[in-house]
Amino acid sequence: MMTRSFVPRGAASFRVDYDGPPRDVHFLLLPKLTLLAFTSALEPLRVANQVAGRELYRWFLMSEDGGPVSCSCGVTITPDSGLQDVPREALAFVCAGIEPTETVSARATRWISRQRAFGCTVGGICTGAFALARAGLLEGRRFTLHWENQPAFIERFIGLEPSGALYEIDRGLITCGGGSAATDMMLHLIERDHGADLASVVADMCLHFRASTHEAPQRSGFSHALSSRNPHLIAAMRAMNETIEAPLEIGKLAEQLGISRRQLERLFTGHVGTTPAQFYMDLRIARAHALLNETDLSVAEIAAATGFNSASQMGARFRKRYGMSPRAYRKSWQVPG
């Protein structure tokens, strides 16, 4: 590993009564990783050192072959090294992003399995859970990943159910949903290592308002509607999201909620600006879009997974939403050979 200073200069300071060695954090950067999620995990460590005026943490970057890695936004990061085993007391995070099923190699998967077998705490940032699942580390564990990628994950890894939490920590396995959830995760680790006061100072330095609990839900595309706090509306959205493969008739959904269909329609038009039927359809088409992007399921299989009677029925709805057929959409993303 290259030699460098891990303690930058800064104006703010905070006394930390700790005389032990720094904790090492290793980041495996997979191609097309999300830069926001990676830096949201790294920067709290830098800030902790800066305000403490000493090395509480050290961080090292790896790629599979030691070469530069391009992020999903096109920015290139030069790592410190290629794959190498890390100390048992260190943390090892897999940082991933878009196209997570395509960017983790068999070699990287074996490295992940080996670190965990050696007793190292292993984690996944953003879509890093795809790599952890391929390494066989998620069975019987609580874990999470970015909400956008959860539908494709569930289809690919049958029986593994991610939570909707910002981050999860379960017996040597640490995962987060990406974005600023990575900051919440790292603040939790800083608090665990050096106390709540330091974690609060680091959060303030990052201008980050901490979530009240790790179980705080990731905010999805319809989170503005959840802010209404209407229990019937929230329950309806949850039921829709859980029954995409076998959609409920709107009248039946209202009956399950203990309200009339008219009441349910008023809730949606008043808080969401659309009918419950249209909202439900938008959820299903968005799920189809995700599965087209992140799985190799056929169009017919995706139609079945999103509650349509046929591929043509789904295709008509998809074309109305995205302006092209599902097959044309998938072909548009393929890179010519």
mmCIF file of C-alpha atoms in Angstrom:
data_model
loop_
_atom_site.group_PDB
_atom_site.id
_atom_site.type_symbol
_atom_site.label_atom_id
_atom_site.label_comp_id
_atom_site.label_asym_id
_atom_site.label_seq_id
_atom_site.Cartn_x
_atom_site.Cartn_y
_atom_site.Cartn_z
ATOM 1 C CA MET A 1 0.000 0.000 0.000
ATOM 2 C CA MET A 2 1.199 3.515 -0.725
ATOM 3 C CA THR A 3 2.402 5.725 2.139
ATOM 4 C CA ARG A 4 0.421 8.889 2.754
ATOM 5 C CA SER A 5 -1.019 11.062 5.493
ATOM 6 C CA PHE A 6 -4.541 10.247 6.634
ATOM 7 C CA VAL A 7 -4.878 13.352 8.815
ATOM 8 C CA PRO A 8 -5.714 16.512 6.840
ATOM 9 C CA ARG A 9 -5.570 19.948 8.454
ATOM 10 C CA GLY A 10 -8.788 21.684 9.448
ATOM 11 C CA ALA A 11 -10.161 24.399 11.718
ATOM 12 C CA ALA A 12 -12.586 22.285 13.774
ATOM 13 C CA SER A 13 -11.241 19.998 16.473
ATOM 14 C CA PHE A 14 -12.565 17.450 18.942
ATOM 15 C CA ARG A 15 -10.667 15.602 21.641
ATOM 16 C CA VAL A 16 -10.801 11.828 21.318
ATOM 17 C CA ASP A 17 -9.396 9.807 24.189
ATOM 18 C CA TYR A 18 -8.077 6.848 22.233
ATOM 19 C CA ASP A 19 -4.534 5.507 22.168
ATOM 20 C CA GLY A 20 -5.050 2.410 20.035
ATOM 21 C CA PRO A 21 -4.148 1.721 16.416
ATOM 22 C CA PRO A 22 -6.249 3.119 13.555
ATOM 23 C CA ARG A 23 -8.964 0.973 12.047
ATOM 24 C CA ASP A 24 -8.256 0.082 8.434
ATOM 25 C CA VAL A 25 -11.091 0.248 5.908
ATOM 26 C CA HIS A 26 -10.615 -1.324 2.488
ATOM 27 C CA PHE A 27 -12.854 -0.475 -0.462
ATOM 28 C CA LEU A 28 -13.098 -2.798 -3.456
ATOM 29 C CA LEU A 29 -14.208 -0.574 -6.334
ATOM 30 C CA LEU A 30 -16.218 -2.395 -8.984
ATOM 31 C CA PRO A 31 -16.674 -0.898 -12.459
ATOM 32 C CA LYS A 32 -19.536 1.608 -12.767
ATOM 33 C CA LEU A 33 -19.682 2.148 -8.996
ATOM 34 C CA THR A 34 -21.765 5.051 -7.725
ATOM 35 C CA LEU A 35 -19.412 7.887 -6.826
ATOM 36 C CA LEU A 36 -21.889 9.495 -4.404
ATOM 37 C CA ALA A 37 -22.239 6.331 -2.344
ATOM 38 C CA PHE A 38 -18.484 5.702 -2.245
ATOM 39 C CA THR A 39 -17.543 9.227 -1.183
ATOM 40 C CA SER A 40 -20.421 9.307 1.317
ATOM 41 C CA ALA A 41 -18.764 6.340 3.015
ATOM 42 C CA LEU A 42 -15.205 7.615 2.746
ATOM 43 C CA GLU A 43 -15.556 11.269 3.747
ATOM 44 C CA PRO A 44 -16.819 10.660 7.326
ATOM 45 C CA LEU A 45 -13.591 8.727 7.992
ATOM 46 C CA ARG A 46 -11.515 11.619 6.685
ATOM 47 C CA VAL A 47 -13.505 14.118 8.761
ATOM 48 C CA ALA A 48 -13.175 11.970 11.907
ATOM 49 C CA ASN A 49 -9.389 12.025 11.538
ATOM 50 C CA GLN A 50 -9.369 15.730 10.748
ATOM 51 C CA VAL A 51 -11.332 16.859 13.793
ATOM 52 C CA ALA A 52 -9.530 14.395 16.077
ATOM 53 C CA GLY A 53 -6.133 15.478 14.742
ATOM 54 C CA ARG A 54 -4.949 11.879 14.600
ATOM 55 C CA GLU A 55 -5.315 8.619 12.689
ATOM 56 C CA LEU A 56 -8.507 6.992 13.869
ATOM 57 C CA TYR A 57 -9.031 5.433 10.444
ATOM 58 C CA ARG A 58 -6.994 4.586 7.381
ATOM 59 C CA TRP A 59 -8.525 3.774 4.003
ATOM 60 C CA PHE A 60 -7.260 1.858 1.005
ATOM 61 C CA LEU A 61 -8.755 1.396 -2.441
ATOM 62 C CA MET A 62 -8.595 -1.747 -4.543
ATOM 63 C CA SER A 63 -9.723 -2.796 -7.982
ATOM 64 C CA GLU A 64 -9.630 -6.307 -9.368
ATOM 65 C CA ASP A 65 -6.460 -5.761 -11.392
ATOM 66 C CA GLY A 66 -5.103 -2.629 -9.718
ATOM 67 C CA GLY A 67 -6.054 -0.487 -12.701
ATOM 68 C CA PRO A 68 -8.252 2.638 -12.758
ATOM 69 C CA VAL A 69 -11.999 2.188 -12.322
ATOM 70 C CA SER A 70 -14.649 4.299 -14.032
ATOM 71 C CA CYS A 71 -17.663 5.349 -11.965
ATOM 72 C CA SER A 72 -21.213 5.427 -13.296
ATOM 73 C CA CYS A 73 -20.811 9.179 -13.866
ATOM 74 C CA GLY A 74 -17.639 8.725 -15.922
ATOM 75 C CA VAL A 75 -15.160 9.891 -13.263
ATOM 76 C CA THR A 76 -12.108 7.604 -13.046
ATOM 77 C CA ILE A 77 -10.557 6.563 -9.740
ATOM 78 C CA THR A 78 -7.009 5.202 -9.442
ATOM 79 C CA PRO A 79 -6.846 2.579 -6.646
ATOM 80 C CA ASP A 80 -3.944 1.813 -4.345
ATOM 81 C CA SER A 81 -3.641 -1.818 -5.389
ATOM 82 C CA GLY A 82 -5.191 -4.867 -6.931
ATOM 83 C CA LEU A 83 -6.949 -7.527 -4.883
ATOM 84 C CA GLN A 84 -5.110 -8.605 -1.759
ATOM 85 C CA ASP A 85 -6.128 -10.118 1.541
ATOM 86 C CA VAL A 86 -6.861 -7.659 4.335
ATOM 87 C CA PRO A 87 -6.240 -7.978 8.093
ATOM 88 C CA ARG A 88 -8.874 -9.791 10.103
ATOM 89 C CA GLU A 89 -9.608 -6.706 12.209
ATOM 90 C CA ALA A 90 -10.156 -4.509 9.133
ATOM 91 C CA LEU A 91 -13.379 -3.672 7.313
ATOM 92 C CA ALA A 92 -13.794 -4.591 3.632
ATOM 93 C CA PHE A 93 -16.530 -2.895 1.594
ATOM 94 C CA VAL A 94 -17.602 -3.754 -1.942
ATOM 95 C CA CYS A 95 -18.615 -0.571 -3.763
ATOM 96 C CA ALA A 96 -20.861 -1.115 -6.765
ATOM 97 C CA GLY A 97 -23.359 0.863 -8.786
ATOM 98 C CA ILE A 98 -25.184 0.397 -12.066
ATOM 99 C CA GLU A 99 -25.380 -2.942 -13.906
ATOM 100 C CA PRO A 100 -24.360 -4.802 -10.726
ATOM 101 C CA THR A 101 -24.814 -8.278 -12.222
ATOM 102 C CA GLU A 102 -22.298 -7.518 -14.972
ATOM 103 C CA THR A 103 -19.519 -5.838 -13.021
ATOM 104 C CA VAL A 104 -18.490 -8.443 -10.448
ATOM 105 C CA SER A 105 -16.146 -11.154 -11.692
ATOM 106 C CA ALA A 106 -15.599 -14.673 -10.410
ATOM 107 C CA ARG A 107 -12.192 -13.557 -9.165
ATOM 108 C CA ALA A 108 -13.691 -10.712 -7.129
ATOM 109 C CA THR A 109 -16.377 -13.056 -5.782
ATOM 110 C CA ARG A 110 -13.730 -15.493 -4.568
ATOM 111 C CA TRP A 111 -11.873 -12.613 -2.895
ATOM 112 C CA ILE A 112 -15.023 -11.559 -1.041
ATOM 113 C CA SER A 113 -15.653 -15.123 0.172
ATOM 114 C CA ARG A 114 -12.065 -15.470 1.333
ATOM 115 C CA GLN A 115 -12.093 -12.251 3.379
ATOM 116 C CA ARG A 116 -15.213 -13.355 5.215
ATOM 117 C CA ALA A 117 -13.802 -16.842 5.760
ATOM 118 C CA PHE A 118 -10.726 -15.250 7.356
ATOM 119 C CA GLY A 119 -13.015 -13.440 9.822
ATOM 120 C CA CYS A 120 -12.965 -9.975 8.290
ATOM 121 C CA THR A 121 -16.103 -7.830 8.538
ATOM 122 C CA VAL A 122 -17.425 -7.476 4.993
ATOM 123 C CA GLY A 123 -19.867 -4.915 3.632
ATOM 124 C CA GLY A 124 -21.717 -3.814 0.538
ATOM 125 C CA ILE A 125 -22.342 -0.214 -0.521
ATOM 126 C CA CYS A 126 -25.195 0.707 -2.895
ATOM 127 C CA THR A 127 -25.543 -2.451 -5.027
ATOM 128 C CA GLY A 128 -22.621 -4.247 -3.390
ATOM 129 C CA ALA A 129 -25.148 -6.774 -2.073
ATOM 130 C CA PHE A 130 -25.204 -8.385 -5.540
ATOM 131 C CA ALA A 131 -21.546 -9.312 -5.110
ATOM 132 C CA LEU A 132 -22.107 -10.459 -1.524
ATOM 133 C CA ALA A 133 -24.994 -12.671 -2.660
ATOM 134 C CA ARG A 134 -22.845 -14.246 -5.383
ATOM 135 C CA ALA A 135 -20.235 -14.928 -2.709
ATOM 136 C CA GLY A 136 -22.872 -16.732 -0.626
ATOM 137 C CA LEU A 137 -22.754 -14.359 2.341
ATOM 138 C CA LEU A 138 -26.382 -13.197 2.622
ATOM 139 C CA GLU A 139 -28.250 -16.374 3.489
ATOM 140 C CA GLY A 140 -30.034 -15.913 6.823
ATOM 141 C CA ARG A 141 -28.709 -12.367 7.269
ATOM 142 C CA ARG A 142 -30.344 -8.965 7.387
ATOM 143 C CA PHE A 143 -29.097 -6.845 4.498
ATOM 144 C CA THR A 144 -30.115 -4.048 2.190
ATOM 145 C CA LEU A 145 -29.221 -2.321 -1.070
ATOM 146 C CA HIS A 146 -30.520 0.640 -3.044
ATOM 147 C CA TRP A 147 -34.312 0.483 -3.407
ATOM 148 C CA GLU A 148 -34.095 0.954 -7.201
ATOM 149 C CA ASN A 149 -32.167 -2.291 -7.584
ATOM 150 C CA GLN A 150 -34.126 -4.430 -5.143
ATOM 151 C CA PRO A 151 -36.668 -5.801 -7.678
ATOM 152 C CA ALA A 152 -33.922 -7.166 -9.935
ATOM 153 C CA PHE A 153 -32.050 -8.541 -6.927
ATOM 154 C CA ILE A 154 -35.120 -10.427 -5.692
ATOM 155 C CA GLU A 155 -35.724 -11.930 -9.134
ATOM 156 C CA ARG A 156 -32.108 -13.064 -9.445
ATOM 157 C CA PHE A 157 -31.552 -14.355 -5.910
ATOM 158 C CA ILE A 158 -34.679 -16.289 -5.000
ATOM 159 C CA GLY A 159 -35.219 -16.491 -1.248
ATOM 160 C CA LEU A 160 -33.028 -13.499 -0.369
ATOM 161 C CA GLU A 161 -35.146 -10.542 0.761
ATOM 162 C CA PRO A 162 -33.429 -7.177 1.284
ATOM 163 C CA SER A 163 -34.868 -4.784 3.825
ATOM 164 C CA GLY A 164 -35.933 -1.251 3.028
ATOM 165 C CA ALA A 165 -33.664 0.171 5.736
ATOM 166 C CA LEU A 166 -30.920 2.729 5.187
ATOM 167 C CA TYR A 167 -28.320 0.255 6.404
ATOM 168 C CA GLU A 168 -28.092 -3.113 8.136
ATOM 169 C CA ILE A 169 -25.464 -4.619 10.431
ATOM 170 C CA ASP A 170 -25.765 -8.329 11.128
ATOM 171 C CA ARG A 171 -22.999 -10.583 12.478
ATOM 172 C CA GLY A 172 -20.018 -9.368 10.543
ATOM 173 C CA LEU A 173 -21.992 -8.179 7.540
ATOM 174 C CA ILE A 174 -22.641 -4.469 6.866
ATOM 175 C CA THR A 175 -24.740 -3.175 3.971
ATOM 176 C CA CYS A 176 -26.320 0.133 3.011
ATOM 177 C CA GLY A 177 -28.619 1.517 0.350
ATOM 178 C CA GLY A 178 -26.068 3.887 -1.145
ATOM 179 C CA GLY A 179 -26.190 7.662 -1.425
ATOM 180 C CA SER A 180 -26.222 9.425 1.911
ATOM 181 C CA ALA A 181 -27.217 6.157 3.608
ATOM 182 C CA ALA A 182 -23.500 5.336 3.419
ATOM 183 C CA THR A 183 -22.835 8.360 5.607
ATOM 184 C CA ASP A 184 -25.397 7.186 8.172
ATOM 185 C CA MET A 185 -23.753 3.767 8.176
ATOM 186 C CA MET A 186 -20.277 5.197 8.731
ATOM 187 C CA LEU A 187 -21.490 7.563 11.444
ATOM 188 C CA HIS A 188 -22.896 4.520 13.240
ATOM 189 C CA LEU A 189 -19.485 2.819 13.034
ATOM 190 C CA ILE A 190 -17.706 5.973 14.226
ATOM 191 C CA GLU A 191 -20.107 6.198 17.160
ATOM 192 C CA ARG A 192 -19.498 2.544 17.976
ATOM 193 C CA ASP A 193 -15.716 3.027 17.881
ATOM 194 C CA HIS A 194 -15.336 6.474 19.480
ATOM 195 C CA GLY A 195 -18.647 7.631 20.929
ATOM 196 C CA ALA A 196 -21.743 9.586 20.006
ATOM 197 C CA ASP A 197 -20.149 13.003 20.482
ATOM 198 C CA LEU A 198 -17.541 12.445 17.790
ATOM 199 C CA ALA A 199 -20.193 11.030 15.457
ATOM 200 C CA SER A 200 -22.279 14.167 15.997
ATOM 201 C CA VAL A 201 -19.324 16.433 15.221
ATOM 202 C CA VAL A 202 -18.573 14.480 12.046
ATOM 203 C CA ALA A 203 -22.244 14.673 10.990
ATOM 204 C CA ASP A 204 -22.192 18.443 11.511
ATOM 205 C CA MET A 205 -18.983 18.771 9.494
ATOM 206 C CA CYS A 206 -20.630 16.820 6.679
ATOM 207 C CA LEU A 207 -23.768 18.999 6.986
ATOM 208 C CA HIS A 208 -25.605 15.714 7.340
ATOM 209 C CA PHE A 209 -28.780 15.296 9.362
ATOM 210 C CA ARG A 210 -28.602 11.796 10.801
ATOM 211 C CA ALA A 211 -31.531 9.435 10.512
ATOM 212 C CA SER A 212 -33.141 8.622 13.848
ATOM 213 C CA THR A 213 -32.516 4.895 13.335
ATOM 214 C CA HIS A 214 -30.878 2.574 10.821
ATOM 215 C CA GLU A 215 -34.354 1.212 10.147
ATOM 216 C CA ALA A 216 -35.472 4.539 8.675
ATOM 217 C CA PRO A 217 -36.790 3.690 5.206
ATOM 218 C CA GLN A 218 -34.994 4.584 2.024
ATOM 219 C CA ARG A 219 -36.970 7.320 0.285
ATOM 220 C CA SER A 220 -38.353 6.109 -3.014
ATOM 221 C CA GLY A 221 -39.969 7.854 -5.957
ATOM 222 C CA PHE A 222 -43.337 8.139 -4.213
ATOM 223 C CA SER A 223 -41.982 9.147 -0.803
ATOM 224 C CA HIS A 224 -43.619 12.563 -1.069
ATOM 225 C CA ALA A 225 -46.973 10.812 -0.781
ATOM 226 C CA LEU A 226 -45.859 8.937 2.318
ATOM 227 C CA SER A 227 -45.209 12.279 3.988
ATOM 228 C CA SER A 228 -48.986 12.659 4.261
ATOM 229 C CA ARG A 229 -48.756 10.087 7.087
ATOM 230 C CA ASN A 230 -52.236 8.887 6.201
ATOM 231 C CA PRO A 231 -52.249 5.240 7.360
ATOM 232 C CA HIS A 232 -54.658 4.079 4.639
ATOM 233 C CA LEU A 233 -52.596 5.666 1.877
ATOM 234 C CA ILE A 234 -49.359 4.199 3.216
ATOM 235 C CA ALA A 235 -50.962 0.768 3.625
ATOM 236 C CA ALA A 236 -52.346 0.917 0.085
ATOM 237 C CA MET A 237 -48.933 1.738 -1.393
ATOM 238 C CA ARG A 238 -47.280 -1.043 0.558
ATOM 239 C CA ALA A 239 -49.914 -3.534 -0.561
ATOM 240 C CA MET A 240 -49.487 -2.482 -4.190
ATOM 241 C CA ASN A 241 -45.722 -2.794 -3.989
ATOM 242 C CA GLU A 242 -46.009 -6.275 -2.466
ATOM 243 C CA THR A 243 -48.522 -7.571 -5.032
ATOM 244 C CA ILE A 244 -46.996 -6.449 -8.319
ATOM 245 C CA GLU A 245 -46.780 -10.032 -9.564
ATOM 246 C CA ALA A 246 -50.456 -10.650 -8.774
ATOM 247 C CA PRO A 247 -52.182 -7.241 -8.739
ATOM 248 C CA LEU A 248 -55.294 -6.731 -6.663
ATOM 249 C CA GLU A 249 -58.467 -5.237 -8.073
ATOM 250 C CA ILE A 250 -58.806 -1.710 -6.670
ATOM 251 C CA GLY A 251 -62.160 -2.448 -5.027
ATOM 252 C CA LYS A 252 -60.653 -5.522 -3.351
ATOM 253 C CA LEU A 253 -57.694 -3.476 -2.145
ATOM 254 C CA ALA A 254 -60.025 -0.882 -0.613
ATOM 255 C CA GLU A 255 -61.968 -3.656 1.077
ATOM 256 C CA GLN A 256 -58.779 -5.051 2.617
ATOM 257 C CA LEU A 257 -57.965 -1.597 3.957
ATOM 258 C CA GLY A 258 -61.440 -1.244 5.488
ATOM 259 C CA ILE A 259 -62.415 1.783 3.413
ATOM 260 C CA SER A 260 -64.569 2.367 0.353
ATOM 261 C CA ARG A 261 -63.204 2.500 -3.169
ATOM 262 C CA ARG A 262 -64.311 6.136 -3.371
ATOM 263 C CA GLN A 263 -62.341 6.977 -0.217
ATOM 264 C CA LEU A 264 -59.243 5.297 -1.644
ATOM 265 C CA GLU A 265 -59.555 7.217 -4.897
ATOM 266 C CA ARG A 266 -59.918 10.514 -3.011
ATOM 267 C CA LEU A 267 -56.765 9.769 -1.030
ATOM 268 C CA PHE A 268 -54.722 9.160 -4.163
ATOM 269 C CA THR A 269 -56.043 12.086 -6.162
ATOM 270 C CA GLY A 270 -55.669 14.410 -3.171
ATOM 271 C CA HIS A 271 -52.159 13.391 -2.066
ATOM 272 C CA VAL A 272 -50.573 11.841 -5.152
ATOM 273 C CA GLY A 273 -52.367 13.576 -7.988
ATOM 274 C CA THR A 274 -53.390 10.382 -9.775
ATOM 275 C CA THR A 275 -55.838 7.521 -9.396
ATOM 276 C CA PRO A 276 -54.920 4.382 -7.454
ATOM 277 C CA ALA A 277 -55.241 2.324 -10.649
ATOM 278 C CA GLN A 278 -52.771 4.538 -12.506
ATOM 279 C CA PHE A 279 -50.366 4.585 -9.558
ATOM 280 C CA TYR A 280 -50.515 0.782 -9.411
ATOM 281 C CA MET A 281 -49.860 0.528 -13.144
ATOM 282 C CA ASP A 282 -46.925 2.949 -12.888
ATOM 283 C CA LEU A 283 -45.392 0.753 -10.181
ATOM 284 C CA ARG A 284 -45.692 -2.324 -12.368
ATOM 285 C CA ILE A 285 -44.227 -0.650 -15.441
ATOM 286 C CA ALA A 286 -41.379 0.784 -13.358
ATOM 287 C CA ARG A 287 -40.675 -2.733 -12.090
ATOM 288 C CA ALA A 288 -40.658 -4.035 -15.675
ATOM 289 C CA HIS A 289 -38.229 -1.264 -16.613
ATOM 290 C CA ALA A 290 -35.907 -2.265 -13.775
ATOM 291 C CA LEU A 291 -36.014 -5.941 -14.715
ATOM 292 C CA LEU A 292 -35.257 -5.158 -18.365
ATOM 293 C CA ASN A 293 -32.213 -3.179 -17.256
ATOM 294 C CA GLU A 294 -30.779 -5.473 -14.627
ATOM 295 C CA THR A 295 -31.759 -9.052 -15.447
ATOM 296 C CA ASP A 296 -31.572 -11.365 -18.440
ATOM 297 C CA LEU A 297 -35.206 -12.453 -17.981
ATOM 298 C CA SER A 298 -37.158 -12.690 -21.209
ATOM 299 C CA VAL A 299 -39.888 -10.150 -21.948
ATOM 300 C CA ALA A 300 -42.486 -12.840 -21.331
ATOM 301 C CA GLU A 301 -40.948 -13.667 -17.945
ATOM 302 C CA ILE A 302 -40.886 -10.001 -17.006
ATOM 303 C CA ALA A 303 -44.535 -9.658 -18.035
ATOM 304 C CA ALA A 304 -45.431 -12.521 -15.679
ATOM 305 C CA ALA A 305 -43.319 -11.022 -12.886
ATOM 306 C CA THR A 306 -45.203 -7.726 -13.168
ATOM 307 C CA GLY A 307 -48.732 -9.133 -13.290
ATOM 308 C CA PHE A 308 -49.520 -8.945 -17.007
ATOM 309 C CA ASN A 309 -51.360 -11.696 -18.841
ATOM 310 C CA SER A 310 -49.010 -11.553 -21.825
ATOM 311 C CA ALA A 311 -45.894 -9.912 -23.176
ATOM 312 C CA SER A 312 -48.006 -7.964 -25.666
ATOM 313 C CA GLN A 313 -50.175 -6.524 -22.896
ATOM 314 C CA MET A 314 -47.119 -5.365 -20.984
ATOM 315 C CA GLY A 315 -45.539 -4.123 -24.205
ATOM 316 C CA ALA A 316 -48.462 -1.821 -24.953
ATOM 317 C CA ARG A 317 -48.249 -0.242 -21.492
ATOM 318 C CA PHE A 318 -44.473 -0.015 -21.658
ATOM 319 C CA ARG A 319 -44.568 1.658 -25.068
ATOM 320 C CA LYS A 320 -47.066 4.206 -23.793
ATOM 321 C CA ARG A 321 -44.756 5.070 -20.876
ATOM 322 C CA TYR A 322 -41.333 4.931 -22.547
ATOM 323 C CA GLY A 323 -42.073 5.436 -26.237
ATOM 324 C CA MET A 324 -40.712 2.090 -27.432
ATOM 325 C CA SER A 325 -41.313 -1.613 -26.999
ATOM 326 C CA PRO A 326 -39.555 -3.557 -24.219
ATOM 327 C CA ARG A 327 -37.407 -5.388 -26.795
ATOM 328 C CA ALA A 328 -36.434 -2.152 -28.523
ATOM 329 C CA TYR A 329 -35.624 -0.579 -25.178
ATOM 330 C CA ARG A 330 -33.382 -3.470 -24.149
ATOM 331 C CA LYS A 331 -31.676 -3.460 -27.566
ATOM 332 C CA SER A 332 -30.973 0.258 -27.240
ATOM 333 C CA TRP A 333 -28.729 -0.468 -24.240
ATOM 334 C CA GLN A 334 -26.740 -3.205 -25.903
ATOM 335 C CA VAL A 335 -23.194 -2.267 -26.889
ATOM 336 C CA PRO A 336 -22.351 -3.290 -30.463
ATOM 337 C CA GLY A 337 -19.816 -6.102 -30.640
#
